[in-house]
Amino acid sequence: MVGSKAGDRKFRIVRTVAEFREQVSAWHRNDLRVGFVPTMGALHVGHMSLIRRAQEMTDRTVASIFVNPRQFGPNEDFAVYPRAEGKDTLLLAEGGVDLLFAPSVEEMYPGGAVTKVSVPGIGDILEGEYRPGFFTGVATVVTKLLLQAQPDVAVFGEKDYQQLLVIRRMVQDLDIPVQIEGAPTEREDDGLACSSRNQYLTENERAVAPQLYQIINAVAERYRKGERPPELTHWGKQALLDAGFGHVDYLEVRDAETLQGLSDPARAARVLVAAWLGKPRLIDNVPV
Ligand code: PAF
């Protein structure tokens, strides 16, 4: 156990589903509300802002660190995904988190675990199209985590905006009794969205990266002034290529709730982008 700043409360790490579930139900027996922030570790200020949001809303805060193999494609970075449990643990303890659940792959997927949760429709487009199986992996692990702990509130970042919508849909469809809270994207001073994968950027790429945010803001501004896809999104993609991005998987202005194309200009819209910059693939989004 590591002492935390939260008075006589102690920061604990548990690695089994049984301990995780027992601690959360003990808090519930004492009428304490529990907030949960699932993560894949390599924590940064973005994660800590999700933790603070959970702390504002509840009495006890739980984080999980689990690099979920089922949400990585065969050619993706599972093997080399940044892992920093020692540093993460200190950050969580310092940040006043009460419990860290850090299971092994065997604990989460014991032999024979074949059941999957998929969210067709919203899970098949944009990221779902470019990363087949990604949202099924996310939905499966998040369902398991929510059923294991049964927290009152779970907080997810708007940085992964489509993931947030997929999880809301899944929780609604499966009647999982939890409030899903979205938290705004944390950014570096130059606007780059905080992400564990930013550490893959070289110095030159890091200098180019903030233009992703600038260009999607420009697309949002042009949309507000009456420009429309596909001319508008062609303009945005070209601006990214001119800035030095290698390939743009998508840059779209979509309905902010359904992520379908916009037919009614009165509905809220969102600009979403995924583009490659050297080795890393960066994603970001802004409201219109
Ligand atoms: O956003 C993430 O870090 C992951 O997709 C999540 C929600 C922790 C599921 O593995």
PDB file of C-alpha atoms and ligand atoms in Angstrom:
ATOM      1  CA  MET A   1       0.000   0.000   0.000  1.00  0.00           C
ATOM      2  CA  VAL A   2       1.106   3.551  -0.757  1.00  0.00           C
ATOM      3  CA  GLY A   3      -0.094   6.453   1.375  1.00  0.00           C
ATOM      4  CA  SER A   4      -2.315   8.897  -0.509  1.00  0.00           C
ATOM      5  CA  LYS A   5      -3.039  12.564   0.103  1.00  0.00           C
ATOM      6  CA  ALA A   6      -6.631  11.747   0.998  1.00  0.00           C
ATOM      7  CA  GLY A   7      -6.392  11.834   4.794  1.00  0.00           C
ATOM      8  CA  ASP A   8      -6.593   8.380   6.355  1.00  0.00           C
ATOM      9  CA  ARG A   9      -7.661   6.810   3.067  1.00  0.00           C
ATOM     10  CA  LYS A  10      -5.101   4.402   1.670  1.00  0.00           C
ATOM     11  CA  PHE A  11      -4.340   3.793  -1.969  1.00  0.00           C
ATOM     12  CA  ARG A  12      -4.631   0.083  -2.795  1.00  0.00           C
ATOM     13  CA  ILE A  13      -3.712  -1.961  -5.835  1.00  0.00           C
ATOM     14  CA  VAL A  14      -5.718  -5.106  -6.553  1.00  0.00           C
ATOM     15  CA  ARG A  15      -5.168  -7.570  -9.363  1.00  0.00           C
ATOM     16  CA  THR A  16      -8.116  -9.949  -9.153  1.00  0.00           C
ATOM     17  CA  VAL A  17     -11.730  -9.438 -10.163  1.00  0.00           C
ATOM     18  CA  ALA A  18     -12.830 -10.792  -6.758  1.00  0.00           C
ATOM     19  CA  GLU A  19     -10.845  -8.142  -4.822  1.00  0.00           C
ATOM     20  CA  PHE A  20     -11.956  -5.385  -7.204  1.00  0.00           C
ATOM     21  CA  ARG A  21     -15.616  -6.314  -6.805  1.00  0.00           C
ATOM     22  CA  GLU A  22     -15.341  -6.792  -3.030  1.00  0.00           C
ATOM     23  CA  GLN A  23     -13.793  -3.345  -2.448  1.00  0.00           C
ATOM     24  CA  VAL A  24     -16.410  -1.535  -4.533  1.00  0.00           C
ATOM     25  CA  SER A  25     -19.295  -3.398  -2.884  1.00  0.00           C
ATOM     26  CA  ALA A  26     -17.825  -2.631   0.567  1.00  0.00           C
ATOM     27  CA  TRP A  27     -17.971   1.074  -0.315  1.00  0.00           C
ATOM     28  CA  HIS A  28     -21.522   0.667  -1.585  1.00  0.00           C
ATOM     29  CA  ARG A  29     -22.526  -1.046   1.686  1.00  0.00           C
ATOM     30  CA  ASN A  30     -21.322   2.158   3.410  1.00  0.00           C
ATOM     31  CA  ASP A  31     -23.428   4.328   1.071  1.00  0.00           C
ATOM     32  CA  LEU A  32     -20.367   5.710  -0.729  1.00  0.00           C
ATOM     33  CA  ARG A  33     -20.684   6.541  -4.416  1.00  0.00           C
ATOM     34  CA  VAL A  34     -17.932   5.133  -6.587  1.00  0.00           C
ATOM     35  CA  GLY A  35     -16.414   6.716  -9.700  1.00  0.00           C
ATOM     36  CA  PHE A  36     -14.408   4.655 -12.190  1.00  0.00           C
ATOM     37  CA  VAL A  37     -11.818   5.658 -14.798  1.00  0.00           C
ATOM     38  CA  PRO A  38     -10.724   2.776 -17.054  1.00  0.00           C
ATOM     39  CA  THR A  39      -7.331   3.324 -18.716  1.00  0.00           C
ATOM     40  CA  MET A  40      -4.598   1.476 -20.576  1.00  0.00           C
ATOM     41  CA  GLY A  41      -1.921   3.185 -18.451  1.00  0.00           C
ATOM     42  CA  ALA A  42       0.955   5.431 -19.625  1.00  0.00           C
ATOM     43  CA  LEU A  43      -0.983   8.083 -17.763  1.00  0.00           C
ATOM     44  CA  HIS A  44      -0.807  11.785 -18.599  1.00  0.00           C
ATOM     45  CA  VAL A  45      -2.624  14.965 -17.614  1.00  0.00           C
ATOM     46  CA  GLY A  46      -5.599  13.914 -19.763  1.00  0.00           C
ATOM     47  CA  HIS A  47      -6.175  10.822 -17.617  1.00  0.00           C
ATOM     48  CA  MET A  48      -5.704  12.850 -14.437  1.00  0.00           C
ATOM     49  CA  SER A  49      -8.447  15.236 -15.548  1.00  0.00           C
ATOM     50  CA  LEU A  50     -10.803  12.230 -15.895  1.00  0.00           C
ATOM     51  CA  ILE A  51      -9.830  11.194 -12.376  1.00  0.00           C
ATOM     52  CA  ARG A  52     -10.600  14.686 -11.066  1.00  0.00           C
ATOM     53  CA  ARG A  53     -13.993  14.594 -12.767  1.00  0.00           C
ATOM     54  CA  ALA A  54     -14.752  11.245 -11.078  1.00  0.00           C
ATOM     55  CA  GLN A  55     -13.611  12.673  -7.745  1.00  0.00           C
ATOM     56  CA  GLU A  56     -15.912  15.689  -8.108  1.00  0.00           C
ATOM     57  CA  MET A  57     -18.892  13.418  -8.689  1.00  0.00           C
ATOM     58  CA  THR A  58     -18.335  10.578  -6.210  1.00  0.00           C
ATOM     59  CA  ASP A  59     -16.912   9.618  -2.783  1.00  0.00           C
ATOM     60  CA  ARG A  60     -14.358   7.001  -3.863  1.00  0.00           C
ATOM     61  CA  THR A  61     -12.379   6.754  -7.100  1.00  0.00           C
ATOM     62  CA  VAL A  62     -11.136   3.657  -8.870  1.00  0.00           C
ATOM     63  CA  ALA A  63      -8.846   3.543 -11.900  1.00  0.00           C
ATOM     64  CA  SER A  64      -7.955   0.482 -13.919  1.00  0.00           C
ATOM     65  CA  ILE A  65      -4.834  -0.105 -15.978  1.00  0.00           C
ATOM     66  CA  PHE A  66      -5.190  -2.854 -18.542  1.00  0.00           C
ATOM     67  CA  VAL A  67      -3.615  -2.854 -21.992  1.00  0.00           C
ATOM     68  CA  ASN A  68      -6.448  -4.734 -23.625  1.00  0.00           C
ATOM     69  CA  PRO A  69      -5.093  -7.076 -26.322  1.00  0.00           C
ATOM     70  CA  ARG A  70      -8.551  -7.485 -27.857  1.00  0.00           C
ATOM     71  CA  GLN A  71      -8.740  -3.895 -29.073  1.00  0.00           C
ATOM     72  CA  PHE A  72      -5.494  -4.026 -31.062  1.00  0.00           C
ATOM     73  CA  GLY A  73      -5.404  -5.230 -34.671  1.00  0.00           C
ATOM     74  CA  PRO A  74      -2.747  -7.751 -35.787  1.00  0.00           C
ATOM     75  CA  ASN A  75      -0.537  -4.968 -37.233  1.00  0.00           C
ATOM     76  CA  GLU A  76      -1.058  -2.510 -34.373  1.00  0.00           C
ATOM     77  CA  ASP A  77       1.174  -1.587 -31.459  1.00  0.00           C
ATOM     78  CA  PHE A  78       0.018  -3.952 -28.661  1.00  0.00           C
ATOM     79  CA  ALA A  79       3.483  -5.400 -28.045  1.00  0.00           C
ATOM     80  CA  VAL A  80       5.144  -1.983 -27.834  1.00  0.00           C
ATOM     81  CA  TYR A  81       2.249   0.041 -26.363  1.00  0.00           C
ATOM     82  CA  PRO A  82       3.832   2.203 -23.615  1.00  0.00           C
ATOM     83  CA  ARG A  83       3.670   0.510 -20.204  1.00  0.00           C
ATOM     84  CA  ALA A  84       4.723   2.422 -17.079  1.00  0.00           C
ATOM     85  CA  GLU A  85       2.951   0.896 -14.098  1.00  0.00           C
ATOM     86  CA  GLY A  86       5.427   2.200 -11.507  1.00  0.00           C
ATOM     87  CA  LYS A  87       5.101   5.816 -12.641  1.00  0.00           C
ATOM     88  CA  ASP A  88       1.342   5.454 -13.152  1.00  0.00           C
ATOM     89  CA  THR A  89       0.898   4.082  -9.627  1.00  0.00           C
ATOM     90  CA  LEU A  90       2.662   7.085  -8.107  1.00  0.00           C
ATOM     91  CA  LEU A  91       0.547   9.495 -10.166  1.00  0.00           C
ATOM     92  CA  LEU A  92      -2.678   7.797  -9.080  1.00  0.00           C
ATOM     93  CA  ALA A  93      -1.660   7.690  -5.419  1.00  0.00           C
ATOM     94  CA  GLU A  94      -0.601  11.354  -5.523  1.00  0.00           C
ATOM     95  CA  GLY A  95      -3.840  12.200  -7.327  1.00  0.00           C
ATOM     96  CA  GLY A  96      -5.916  10.808  -4.438  1.00  0.00           C
ATOM     97  CA  VAL A  97      -7.239   7.713  -6.240  1.00  0.00           C
ATOM     98  CA  ASP A  98      -8.454   5.095  -3.755  1.00  0.00           C
ATOM     99  CA  LEU A  99      -8.076   1.899  -5.744  1.00  0.00           C
ATOM    100  CA  LEU A 100      -6.172   0.706  -8.795  1.00  0.00           C
ATOM    101  CA  PHE A 101      -7.328  -2.457 -10.543  1.00  0.00           C
ATOM    102  CA  ALA A 102      -4.409  -3.788 -12.604  1.00  0.00           C
ATOM    103  CA  PRO A 103      -5.302  -7.300 -13.774  1.00  0.00           C
ATOM    104  CA  SER A 104      -3.274  -9.655 -15.959  1.00  0.00           C
ATOM    105  CA  VAL A 105      -4.539 -10.754 -19.373  1.00  0.00           C
ATOM    106  CA  GLU A 106      -5.293 -14.203 -17.861  1.00  0.00           C
ATOM    107  CA  GLU A 107      -7.383 -12.615 -15.101  1.00  0.00           C
ATOM    108  CA  MET A 108      -9.448 -10.619 -17.603  1.00  0.00           C
ATOM    109  CA  TYR A 109      -9.740 -13.345 -20.227  1.00  0.00           C
ATOM    110  CA  PRO A 110      -9.436 -16.697 -18.482  1.00  0.00           C
ATOM    111  CA  GLY A 111      -9.095 -19.689 -20.838  1.00  0.00           C
ATOM    112  CA  GLY A 112     -12.107 -20.085 -23.066  1.00  0.00           C
ATOM    113  CA  ALA A 113     -13.412 -16.487 -22.828  1.00  0.00           C
ATOM    114  CA  VAL A 114     -15.049 -16.102 -26.243  1.00  0.00           C
ATOM    115  CA  THR A 115     -18.003 -13.776 -25.661  1.00  0.00           C
ATOM    116  CA  LYS A 116     -17.823 -10.432 -27.433  1.00  0.00           C
ATOM    117  CA  VAL A 117     -19.873  -7.261 -27.204  1.00  0.00           C
ATOM    118  CA  SER A 118     -20.247  -5.436 -30.485  1.00  0.00           C
ATOM    119  CA  VAL A 119     -22.025  -2.184 -31.216  1.00  0.00           C
ATOM    120  CA  PRO A 120     -22.969  -2.242 -34.902  1.00  0.00           C
ATOM    121  CA  GLY A 121     -23.745   1.009 -36.675  1.00  0.00           C
ATOM    122  CA  ILE A 122     -21.922   3.637 -34.662  1.00  0.00           C
ATOM    123  CA  GLY A 123     -19.112   1.142 -34.026  1.00  0.00           C
ATOM    124  CA  ASP A 124     -18.591   0.313 -37.701  1.00  0.00           C
ATOM    125  CA  ILE A 125     -17.912   3.769 -39.143  1.00  0.00           C
ATOM    126  CA  LEU A 126     -14.889   6.142 -38.930  1.00  0.00           C
ATOM    127  CA  GLU A 127     -12.492   4.475 -36.425  1.00  0.00           C
ATOM    128  CA  GLY A 128     -14.465   1.245 -36.766  1.00  0.00           C
ATOM    129  CA  GLU A 129     -13.849   1.212 -40.496  1.00  0.00           C
ATOM    130  CA  TYR A 130     -10.102   1.847 -40.221  1.00  0.00           C
ATOM    131  CA  ARG A 131      -9.570  -0.354 -37.152  1.00  0.00           C
ATOM    132  CA  PRO A 132     -11.820  -3.400 -37.651  1.00  0.00           C
ATOM    133  CA  GLY A 133     -12.555  -5.098 -34.325  1.00  0.00           C
ATOM    134  CA  PHE A 134     -11.363  -2.108 -32.293  1.00  0.00           C
ATOM    135  CA  PHE A 135     -14.743  -1.100 -30.857  1.00  0.00           C
ATOM    136  CA  THR A 136     -15.739  -4.718 -30.243  1.00  0.00           C
ATOM    137  CA  GLY A 137     -12.557  -5.065 -28.181  1.00  0.00           C
ATOM    138  CA  VAL A 138     -13.306  -1.830 -26.317  1.00  0.00           C
ATOM    139  CA  ALA A 139     -16.993  -2.651 -25.755  1.00  0.00           C
ATOM    140  CA  THR A 140     -16.157  -6.150 -24.513  1.00  0.00           C
ATOM    141  CA  VAL A 141     -13.548  -5.020 -21.993  1.00  0.00           C
ATOM    142  CA  VAL A 142     -15.558  -2.010 -20.796  1.00  0.00           C
ATOM    143  CA  THR A 143     -18.657  -4.196 -20.305  1.00  0.00           C
ATOM    144  CA  LYS A 144     -16.574  -6.622 -18.253  1.00  0.00           C
ATOM    145  CA  LEU A 145     -15.025  -3.845 -16.147  1.00  0.00           C
ATOM    146  CA  LEU A 146     -18.407  -2.220 -15.502  1.00  0.00           C
ATOM    147  CA  LEU A 147     -19.991  -5.536 -14.509  1.00  0.00           C
ATOM    148  CA  GLN A 148     -17.017  -6.452 -12.324  1.00  0.00           C
ATOM    149  CA  ALA A 149     -17.054  -3.216 -10.333  1.00  0.00           C
ATOM    150  CA  GLN A 150     -20.568  -1.849 -10.806  1.00  0.00           C
ATOM    151  CA  PRO A 151     -19.479   1.756 -10.198  1.00  0.00           C
ATOM    152  CA  ASP A 152     -21.992   4.593 -10.001  1.00  0.00           C
ATOM    153  CA  VAL A 153     -20.203   6.756 -12.565  1.00  0.00           C
ATOM    154  CA  ALA A 154     -17.609   5.922 -15.249  1.00  0.00           C
ATOM    155  CA  VAL A 155     -15.657   8.739 -16.905  1.00  0.00           C
ATOM    156  CA  PHE A 156     -14.355   8.676 -20.498  1.00  0.00           C
ATOM    157  CA  GLY A 157     -12.533  11.408 -22.410  1.00  0.00           C
ATOM    158  CA  GLU A 158     -14.009  13.285 -25.362  1.00  0.00           C
ATOM    159  CA  LYS A 159     -10.606  12.900 -27.023  1.00  0.00           C
ATOM    160  CA  ASP A 160     -11.952   9.459 -28.027  1.00  0.00           C
ATOM    161  CA  TYR A 161     -15.305  10.928 -28.941  1.00  0.00           C
ATOM    162  CA  GLN A 162     -16.590   7.981 -30.957  1.00  0.00           C
ATOM    163  CA  GLN A 163     -15.547   5.592 -28.176  1.00  0.00           C
ATOM    164  CA  LEU A 164     -17.594   7.667 -25.722  1.00  0.00           C
ATOM    165  CA  LEU A 165     -20.679   7.405 -27.985  1.00  0.00           C
ATOM    166  CA  VAL A 166     -20.170   3.659 -28.523  1.00  0.00           C
ATOM    167  CA  ILE A 167     -19.974   3.129 -24.754  1.00  0.00           C
ATOM    168  CA  ARG A 168     -23.077   5.242 -24.103  1.00  0.00           C
ATOM    169  CA  ARG A 169     -25.012   3.204 -26.693  1.00  0.00           C
ATOM    170  CA  MET A 170     -23.782  -0.086 -25.244  1.00  0.00           C
ATOM    171  CA  VAL A 171     -24.646   0.869 -21.651  1.00  0.00           C
ATOM    172  CA  GLN A 172     -28.107   1.934 -22.766  1.00  0.00           C
ATOM    173  CA  ASP A 173     -28.715  -1.187 -24.858  1.00  0.00           C
ATOM    174  CA  LEU A 174     -27.489  -3.599 -22.174  1.00  0.00           C
ATOM    175  CA  ASP A 175     -29.190  -1.792 -19.235  1.00  0.00           C
ATOM    176  CA  ILE A 176     -25.888  -1.481 -17.387  1.00  0.00           C
ATOM    177  CA  PRO A 177     -26.712   0.641 -14.326  1.00  0.00           C
ATOM    178  CA  VAL A 178     -23.953   3.254 -14.552  1.00  0.00           C
ATOM    179  CA  GLN A 179     -23.814   6.937 -15.451  1.00  0.00           C
ATOM    180  CA  ILE A 180     -21.388   7.540 -18.331  1.00  0.00           C
ATOM    181  CA  GLU A 181     -19.713  10.911 -18.008  1.00  0.00           C
ATOM    182  CA  GLY A 182     -17.765  12.540 -20.863  1.00  0.00           C
ATOM    183  CA  ALA A 183     -14.866  14.849 -19.952  1.00  0.00           C
ATOM    184  CA  PRO A 184     -13.371  17.511 -22.238  1.00  0.00           C
ATOM    185  CA  THR A 185     -10.090  16.852 -24.057  1.00  0.00           C
ATOM    186  CA  GLU A 186      -6.930  17.989 -22.245  1.00  0.00           C
ATOM    187  CA  ARG A 187      -4.465  19.720 -24.558  1.00  0.00           C
ATOM    188  CA  GLU A 188      -0.835  20.762 -24.498  1.00  0.00           C
ATOM    189  CA  ASP A 189      -0.224  24.538 -24.568  1.00  0.00           C
ATOM    190  CA  ASP A 190       0.024  24.427 -28.361  1.00  0.00           C
ATOM    191  CA  GLY A 191      -3.324  22.633 -28.723  1.00  0.00           C
ATOM    192  CA  LEU A 192      -2.129  19.051 -29.318  1.00  0.00           C
ATOM    193  CA  ALA A 193      -4.549  16.654 -27.616  1.00  0.00           C
ATOM    194  CA  CYS A 194      -2.825  14.716 -24.810  1.00  0.00           C
ATOM    195  CA  SER A 195      -2.370  11.059 -25.786  1.00  0.00           C
ATOM    196  CA  SER A 196      -0.157   8.195 -24.627  1.00  0.00           C
ATOM    197  CA  ARG A 197       0.894   7.738 -28.252  1.00  0.00           C
ATOM    198  CA  ASN A 198       2.306  11.307 -28.540  1.00  0.00           C
ATOM    199  CA  GLN A 199       5.525   9.917 -27.115  1.00  0.00           C
ATOM    200  CA  TYR A 200       6.101   8.134 -30.456  1.00  0.00           C
ATOM    201  CA  LEU A 201       6.435  11.524 -32.234  1.00  0.00           C
ATOM    202  CA  THR A 202       9.917  12.664 -33.272  1.00  0.00           C
ATOM    203  CA  GLU A 203      10.925  16.261 -32.538  1.00  0.00           C
ATOM    204  CA  ASN A 204      10.010  17.363 -36.082  1.00  0.00           C
ATOM    205  CA  GLU A 205       6.676  15.533 -36.032  1.00  0.00           C
ATOM    206  CA  ARG A 206       5.902  17.016 -32.614  1.00  0.00           C
ATOM    207  CA  ALA A 207       6.360  20.491 -34.135  1.00  0.00           C
ATOM    208  CA  VAL A 208       3.862  19.663 -36.923  1.00  0.00           C
ATOM    209  CA  ALA A 209       1.319  17.822 -34.725  1.00  0.00           C
ATOM    210  CA  PRO A 210      -0.551  20.870 -33.268  1.00  0.00           C
ATOM    211  CA  GLN A 211      -1.706  21.728 -36.799  1.00  0.00           C
ATOM    212  CA  LEU A 212      -4.177  18.860 -36.531  1.00  0.00           C
ATOM    213  CA  TYR A 213      -6.134  20.838 -33.946  1.00  0.00           C
ATOM    214  CA  GLN A 214      -5.703  24.127 -35.818  1.00  0.00           C
ATOM    215  CA  ILE A 215      -6.990  22.632 -39.064  1.00  0.00           C
ATOM    216  CA  ILE A 216     -10.067  20.935 -37.567  1.00  0.00           C
ATOM    217  CA  ASN A 217     -10.879  24.209 -35.801  1.00  0.00           C
ATOM    218  CA  ALA A 218     -10.581  25.967 -39.165  1.00  0.00           C
ATOM    219  CA  VAL A 219     -12.917  23.356 -40.690  1.00  0.00           C
ATOM    220  CA  ALA A 220     -15.418  23.962 -37.862  1.00  0.00           C
ATOM    221  CA  GLU A 221     -15.191  27.716 -38.407  1.00  0.00           C
ATOM    222  CA  ARG A 222     -15.698  27.384 -42.182  1.00  0.00           C
ATOM    223  CA  TYR A 223     -18.667  25.070 -41.527  1.00  0.00           C
ATOM    224  CA  ARG A 224     -20.205  27.717 -39.242  1.00  0.00           C
ATOM    225  CA  LYS A 225     -19.800  30.240 -42.052  1.00  0.00           C
ATOM    226  CA  GLY A 226     -21.694  28.021 -44.493  1.00  0.00           C
ATOM    227  CA  GLU A 227     -19.057  25.882 -46.250  1.00  0.00           C
ATOM    228  CA  ARG A 228     -20.079  22.221 -46.550  1.00  0.00           C
ATOM    229  CA  PRO A 229     -18.569  18.800 -47.273  1.00  0.00           C
ATOM    230  CA  PRO A 230     -17.261  17.420 -49.536  1.00  0.00           C
ATOM    231  CA  GLU A 231     -15.476  20.638 -50.651  1.00  0.00           C
ATOM    232  CA  LEU A 232     -14.865  21.623 -47.025  1.00  0.00           C
ATOM    233  CA  THR A 233     -13.406  18.266 -45.998  1.00  0.00           C
ATOM    234  CA  HIS A 234     -11.269  18.148 -49.160  1.00  0.00           C
ATOM    235  CA  TRP A 235      -9.891  21.534 -48.123  1.00  0.00           C
ATOM    236  CA  GLY A 236      -9.124  20.235 -44.610  1.00  0.00           C
ATOM    237  CA  LYS A 237      -7.408  17.052 -45.864  1.00  0.00           C
ATOM    238  CA  GLN A 238      -5.246  19.029 -48.270  1.00  0.00           C
ATOM    239  CA  ALA A 239      -4.321  21.452 -45.480  1.00  0.00           C
ATOM    240  CA  LEU A 240      -3.163  18.460 -43.370  1.00  0.00           C
ATOM    241  CA  LEU A 241      -1.066  17.041 -46.219  1.00  0.00           C
ATOM    242  CA  ASP A 242       0.446  20.491 -46.850  1.00  0.00           C
ATOM    243  CA  ALA A 243       1.287  20.754 -43.139  1.00  0.00           C
ATOM    244  CA  GLY A 244       3.306  17.517 -43.335  1.00  0.00           C
ATOM    245  CA  PHE A 245       0.847  14.758 -42.349  1.00  0.00           C
ATOM    246  CA  GLY A 246       1.489  11.536 -44.259  1.00  0.00           C
ATOM    247  CA  HIS A 247      -1.996  10.181 -44.838  1.00  0.00           C
ATOM    248  CA  VAL A 248      -5.449  11.252 -43.694  1.00  0.00           C
ATOM    249  CA  ASP A 249      -7.679   8.258 -42.885  1.00  0.00           C
ATOM    250  CA  TYR A 250     -10.696  10.511 -42.469  1.00  0.00           C
ATOM    251  CA  LEU A 251     -11.669  14.092 -41.815  1.00  0.00           C
ATOM    252  CA  GLU A 252     -15.431  14.402 -41.506  1.00  0.00           C
ATOM    253  CA  VAL A 253     -18.109  16.753 -40.246  1.00  0.00           C
ATOM    254  CA  ARG A 254     -20.788  14.517 -38.741  1.00  0.00           C
ATOM    255  CA  ASP A 255     -23.900  14.647 -36.604  1.00  0.00           C
ATOM    256  CA  ALA A 256     -22.558  14.976 -33.040  1.00  0.00           C
ATOM    257  CA  GLU A 257     -24.927  12.312 -31.663  1.00  0.00           C
ATOM    258  CA  THR A 258     -25.121   9.674 -34.370  1.00  0.00           C
ATOM    259  CA  LEU A 259     -21.875  10.359 -36.292  1.00  0.00           C
ATOM    260  CA  GLN A 260     -23.890   9.974 -39.501  1.00  0.00           C
ATOM    261  CA  GLY A 261     -23.670  12.547 -42.315  1.00  0.00           C
ATOM    262  CA  LEU A 262     -25.462  15.803 -41.564  1.00  0.00           C
ATOM    263  CA  SER A 263     -28.732  16.340 -43.314  1.00  0.00           C
ATOM    264  CA  ASP A 264     -30.272  18.853 -40.875  1.00  0.00           C
ATOM    265  CA  PRO A 265     -28.057  21.960 -40.413  1.00  0.00           C
ATOM    266  CA  ALA A 266     -29.864  22.712 -37.138  1.00  0.00           C
ATOM    267  CA  ARG A 267     -28.391  19.620 -35.457  1.00  0.00           C
ATOM    268  CA  ALA A 268     -25.122  19.793 -33.493  1.00  0.00           C
ATOM    269  CA  ALA A 269     -22.105  18.782 -35.562  1.00  0.00           C
ATOM    270  CA  ARG A 270     -18.632  17.493 -34.751  1.00  0.00           C
ATOM    271  CA  VAL A 271     -15.446  17.536 -36.814  1.00  0.00           C
ATOM    272  CA  LEU A 272     -13.522  14.273 -36.451  1.00  0.00           C
ATOM    273  CA  VAL A 273     -10.109  13.403 -37.856  1.00  0.00           C
ATOM    274  CA  ALA A 274      -7.569  10.590 -37.957  1.00  0.00           C
ATOM    275  CA  ALA A 275      -4.262  11.242 -39.686  1.00  0.00           C
ATOM    276  CA  TRP A 276      -0.806   9.672 -39.757  1.00  0.00           C
ATOM    277  CA  LEU A 277       2.276  11.618 -38.773  1.00  0.00           C
ATOM    278  CA  GLY A 278       5.267   9.313 -39.185  1.00  0.00           C
ATOM    279  CA  LYS A 279       4.733   6.205 -37.012  1.00  0.00           C
ATOM    280  CA  PRO A 280       1.819   7.448 -34.898  1.00  0.00           C
ATOM    281  CA  ARG A 281      -1.732   7.876 -36.054  1.00  0.00           C
ATOM    282  CA  LEU A 282      -3.314  10.884 -34.328  1.00  0.00           C
ATOM    283  CA  ILE A 283      -7.027  11.361 -33.741  1.00  0.00           C
ATOM    284  CA  ASP A 284      -8.844  14.466 -32.581  1.00  0.00           C
ATOM    285  CA  ASN A 285     -12.266  16.122 -32.742  1.00  0.00           C
ATOM    286  CA  VAL A 286     -13.948  19.437 -31.974  1.00  0.00           C
ATOM    287  CA  PRO A 287     -17.557  20.588 -31.699  1.00  0.00           C
ATOM    288  CA  VAL A 288     -18.895  22.908 -34.362  1.00  0.00           C
TER     289      VAL A 288
HETATM  290  O1  PAF B   1      -9.560   4.694 -23.980  1.00  0.00           O
HETATM  291  C1  PAF B   1      -8.883   3.750 -23.517  1.00  0.00           C
HETATM  292  O2  PAF B   1      -7.831   3.919 -22.904  1.00  0.00           O
HETATM  293  C2  PAF B   1      -9.371   2.324 -23.742  1.00  0.00           C
HETATM  294  O3  PAF B   1      -9.994   2.179 -24.983  1.00  0.00           O
HETATM  295  C3  PAF B   1     -10.293   1.814 -22.616  1.00  0.00           C
HETATM  296  C4  PAF B   1     -11.575   2.609 -22.533  1.00  0.00           C
HETATM  297  C5  PAF B   1      -9.555   1.885 -21.278  1.00  0.00           C
HETATM  298  C6  PAF B   1     -10.674   0.354 -22.876  1.00  0.00           C
HETATM  299  O4  PAF B   1      -9.555  -0.473 -22.920  1.00  0.00           O
END
